[in-house]
Amino acid sequence: MPADALTILREGEMEVLGLLPYSSNYTFLAKVKVANDQLLAVYKPRRGERPLWDFPPGSLAAREVAAYRVSEEAGWSIVPPTVLRHDAPMGEGSLQLFIEHDPERHYFVLMDEYRDELTAFAAFDVVANNADRKSGHVLEDPHRKLWAVDHGVTFHAEPKLRTVIWDYAEEPLPDGVHRALERVRKSVSDDARLGGELARLLTPAESSATLQRVDA
């Protein structure tokens, strides 16, 4: 991953290469370039979002960014760098670093090999109230780092958790996960930190519900 991936995503010149298959919303592969540095990214424009009865229209891109920020604040770094681009070719949308991966290596293949690492994914899905964690949304990159992708339907104020990661149900939280949740709790409670960012990305009720889930 480029050290300045966020800068490239925020400021780079975008070229849309084509549609990515098997997506319920319009999802594009894009090349993003700054000077001699470039990377591949997943671009999800707001205008390509399929209307959902229980999520506000045009809100999924912001939820992708919120998921990245929560992951970073916890110290998990499991969501690829993600930004909201207002000047994108097809209108405002989320732009996320593309993770090279083998699609045959998904959660149900990885779960036994990475049991300890995946506790963070389970906790993250609860905090984000992930309504659509499929097996193929857990990726392994060539360096054997795991990533979580596709977080458009997250952070609803009402309970919506739907995930394939149930292997840790009713197990005590590992110390590392507990400390990560404490970091998120403090940051969400601070309007100058993550709390302020979530207030811009989500509704007030959704921001409040996020803190309640962390506390729970």
Tab-separated table of C-alpha atoms in Angstrom, residues 28-211:
chain	number	residue	atom	x	y	z
A	28	PHE	CA	-16.363	1.213	-10.533
A	29	LEU	CA	-12.668	0.442	-10.652
A	30	ALA	CA	-10.716	3.679	-11.029
A	31	LYS	CA	-7.106	4.690	-11.462
A	32	VAL	CA	-6.044	7.604	-9.273
A	33	LYS	CA	-2.805	9.438	-10.000
A	34	VAL	CA	-0.704	12.190	-8.414
A	35	ALA	CA	2.482	13.009	-10.352
A	36	ASN	CA	4.312	9.664	-10.700
A	37	ASP	CA	2.302	7.909	-7.981
A	38	GLN	CA	-0.871	6.025	-8.791
A	39	LEU	CA	-3.124	3.380	-7.322
A	40	LEU	CA	-6.313	1.505	-8.084
A	41	ALA	CA	-9.453	2.400	-6.172
A	42	VAL	CA	-13.086	1.380	-5.831
A	43	TYR	CA	-15.402	4.272	-6.671
A	44	LYS	CA	-19.041	4.233	-5.522
A	45	PRO	CA	-20.949	7.318	-6.733
A	46	ARG	CA	-24.022	8.427	-4.788
A	47	ARG	CA	-26.079	8.576	-7.970
A	48	GLY	CA	-25.464	4.861	-8.533
A	49	GLU	CA	-26.915	3.810	-5.178
A	50	ARG	CA	-29.980	1.606	-5.377
A	51	PRO	CA	-32.766	3.023	-3.140
A	52	LEU	CA	-33.310	1.127	0.103
A	53	TRP	CA	-36.469	1.344	2.184
A	54	ASP	CA	-34.611	1.610	5.510
A	55	PHE	CA	-31.595	3.810	4.645
A	56	PRO	CA	-31.773	7.469	3.568
A	57	PRO	CA	-31.180	7.865	-0.193
A	58	GLY	CA	-27.686	8.912	-1.210
A	59	SER	CA	-26.173	8.075	2.181
A	60	LEU	CA	-24.224	4.880	1.476
A	61	ALA	CA	-20.996	6.556	0.334
A	62	ALA	CA	-20.722	8.490	3.600
A	63	ARG	CA	-21.187	5.267	5.548
A	64	GLU	CA	-18.207	3.754	3.722
A	65	VAL	CA	-16.094	6.645	5.027
A	66	ALA	CA	-17.524	6.349	8.549
A	67	ALA	CA	-16.582	2.659	8.620
A	68	TYR	CA	-12.989	3.504	7.688
A	69	ARG	CA	-12.746	6.176	10.371
A	70	VAL	CA	-14.078	3.877	13.120
A	71	SER	CA	-11.643	1.146	12.087
A	72	GLU	CA	-8.735	3.594	12.211
A	73	GLU	CA	-9.746	5.126	15.537
A	74	ALA	CA	-9.916	1.671	17.092
A	75	GLY	CA	-6.432	0.895	15.801
A	76	TRP	CA	-7.731	-2.084	13.830
A	77	SER	CA	-6.901	-0.694	10.364
A	78	ILE	CA	-9.035	-3.355	8.727
A	79	VAL	CA	-10.978	-1.075	6.351
A	80	PRO	CA	-8.910	0.145	3.371
A	81	PRO	CA	-8.250	3.905	3.195
A	82	THR	CA	-11.506	5.550	2.118
A	83	VAL	CA	-12.424	9.145	1.326
A	84	LEU	CA	-15.436	11.085	0.082
A	85	ARG	CA	-14.694	12.741	-3.257
A	86	HIS	CA	-16.917	15.647	-4.315
A	87	ASP	CA	-15.173	16.156	-7.674
A	88	ALA	CA	-15.352	12.590	-8.954
A	89	PRO	CA	-16.190	11.921	-12.644
A	90	MET	CA	-19.725	10.647	-11.980
A	91	GLY	CA	-20.458	12.877	-9.036
A	92	GLU	CA	-19.795	12.694	-5.327
A	93	GLY	CA	-19.015	9.278	-3.963
A	94	SER	CA	-16.704	7.160	-1.854
A	95	LEU	CA	-13.260	6.235	-3.105
A	96	GLN	CA	-11.491	3.308	-1.449
A	97	LEU	CA	-8.088	1.766	-2.044
A	98	PHE	CA	-8.493	-1.404	-4.111
A	99	ILE	CA	-7.130	-4.471	-2.336
A	100	GLU	CA	-5.535	-7.102	-4.524
A	101	HIS	CA	-6.866	-10.479	-3.405
A	102	ASP	CA	-7.841	-13.987	-4.403
A	103	PRO	CA	-11.680	-14.168	-4.386
A	104	GLU	CA	-11.473	-17.846	-3.499
A	105	ARG	CA	-9.863	-16.862	-0.164
A	106	HIS	CA	-12.935	-15.509	1.665
A	107	TYR	CA	-14.112	-15.592	5.287
A	108	PHE	CA	-15.230	-19.221	5.350
A	109	VAL	CA	-11.810	-20.261	4.022
A	110	LEU	CA	-9.845	-17.897	6.266
A	111	MET	CA	-11.760	-18.243	9.543
A	112	ASP	CA	-9.736	-21.062	11.089
A	113	GLU	CA	-6.359	-19.792	9.929
A	114	TYR	CA	-6.948	-16.243	11.230
A	115	ARG	CA	-9.141	-16.899	14.240
A	116	ASP	CA	-7.410	-14.379	16.539
A	117	GLU	CA	-7.252	-11.589	13.941
A	118	LEU	CA	-10.921	-11.978	13.063
A	119	THR	CA	-12.102	-11.089	16.573
A	120	ALA	CA	-11.615	-7.455	15.554
A	121	PHE	CA	-13.851	-7.979	12.518
A	122	ALA	CA	-16.597	-9.406	14.718
A	123	ALA	CA	-16.423	-6.456	17.129
A	124	PHE	CA	-16.276	-3.968	14.274
A	125	ASP	CA	-19.433	-5.375	12.709
A	126	VAL	CA	-21.310	-4.953	15.985
A	127	VAL	CA	-20.120	-1.365	16.437
A	128	ALA	CA	-20.888	-0.462	12.827
A	129	ASN	CA	-24.212	-2.359	12.959
A	130	ASN	CA	-23.223	-4.023	9.709
A	131	ALA	CA	-26.333	-5.165	7.870
A	132	ASP	CA	-24.497	-7.010	5.099
A	133	ARG	CA	-21.283	-8.806	6.099
A	134	LYS	CA	-20.905	-11.481	3.458
A	135	SER	CA	-18.079	-14.023	3.351
A	136	GLY	CA	-16.618	-12.316	0.268
A	137	HIS	CA	-16.340	-8.996	2.116
A	138	VAL	CA	-13.312	-10.307	4.048
A	139	LEU	CA	-10.185	-10.192	1.873
A	140	GLU	CA	-6.620	-11.426	2.250
A	141	ASP	CA	-4.016	-9.350	0.434
A	142	PRO	CA	-0.715	-10.747	-0.971
A	143	HIS	CA	1.035	-9.825	2.316
A	144	ARG	CA	-1.453	-11.951	4.299
A	145	LYS	CA	-3.175	-8.964	5.855
A	146	LEU	CA	-6.941	-9.206	6.205
A	147	TRP	CA	-9.295	-6.428	5.111
A	148	ALA	CA	-13.013	-5.707	5.483
A	149	VAL	CA	-14.837	-4.062	2.569
A	150	ASP	CA	-18.328	-3.036	1.452
A	151	HIS	CA	-19.822	-0.992	4.305
A	152	GLY	CA	-22.588	0.975	2.607
A	153	VAL	CA	-25.348	-0.460	4.780
A	154	THR	CA	-23.941	0.244	8.232
A	155	PHE	CA	-24.569	2.547	11.218
A	156	HIS	CA	-28.363	2.393	11.162
A	157	ALA	CA	-29.922	3.644	14.400
A	158	GLU	CA	-32.027	0.481	14.711
A	159	PRO	CA	-30.543	-3.011	15.213
A	160	LYS	CA	-29.643	-4.344	11.760
A	161	LEU	CA	-26.713	-6.685	12.393
A	162	ARG	CA	-26.478	-9.333	9.683
A	163	THR	CA	-23.099	-10.991	9.425
A	164	VAL	CA	-21.512	-14.357	8.670
A	165	ILE	CA	-19.094	-13.832	11.579
A	166	TRP	CA	-20.906	-15.582	14.442
A	167	ASP	CA	-18.044	-17.791	15.638
A	168	TYR	CA	-17.315	-15.550	18.632
A	169	ALA	CA	-20.867	-15.261	19.957
A	170	GLU	CA	-21.007	-15.140	23.774
A	171	GLU	CA	-17.226	-15.401	24.094
A	172	PRO	CA	-15.497	-12.836	26.353
A	173	LEU	CA	-13.831	-9.915	24.616
A	174	PRO	CA	-10.052	-10.306	24.210
A	175	ASP	CA	-8.093	-7.573	25.993
A	176	GLY	CA	-6.958	-6.071	22.685
A	177	VAL	CA	-10.524	-5.716	21.428
A	178	HIS	CA	-11.635	-4.232	24.753
A	179	ARG	CA	-8.891	-1.595	24.601
A	180	ALA	CA	-9.815	-0.787	21.000
A	181	LEU	CA	-13.446	-0.234	21.994
A	182	GLU	CA	-12.343	2.087	24.797
A	183	ARG	CA	-10.427	4.180	22.253
A	184	VAL	CA	-13.477	4.361	20.006
A	185	ARG	CA	-15.755	5.267	22.930
A	186	LYS	CA	-13.566	8.192	23.966
A	187	SER	CA	-13.203	9.435	20.407
A	188	VAL	CA	-16.916	9.171	19.545
A	189	SER	CA	-17.712	11.059	22.760
A	190	ASP	CA	-15.426	13.924	21.685
A	191	ASP	CA	-17.039	16.331	19.207
A	192	ALA	CA	-13.582	17.480	18.108
A	193	ARG	CA	-12.526	13.974	17.130
A	194	LEU	CA	-14.464	11.043	15.707
A	195	GLY	CA	-17.717	12.296	17.201
A	196	GLY	CA	-17.569	15.368	14.995
A	197	GLU	CA	-16.753	13.340	11.890
A	198	LEU	CA	-19.633	10.936	12.446
A	199	ALA	CA	-21.955	13.899	12.978
A	200	ARG	CA	-21.108	15.072	9.456
A	201	LEU	CA	-21.352	11.620	7.882
A	202	LEU	CA	-24.381	10.171	9.705
A	203	THR	CA	-27.641	11.361	11.233
A	204	PRO	CA	-27.672	12.458	14.911
A	205	ALA	CA	-29.632	9.333	15.857
A	206	GLU	CA	-27.089	7.106	14.080
A	207	SER	CA	-24.141	8.801	15.789
A	208	SER	CA	-25.796	8.371	19.181
A	209	ALA	CA	-26.615	4.726	18.472
A	210	THR	CA	-22.977	4.059	17.526
A	211	LEU	CA	-21.826	5.210	20.960
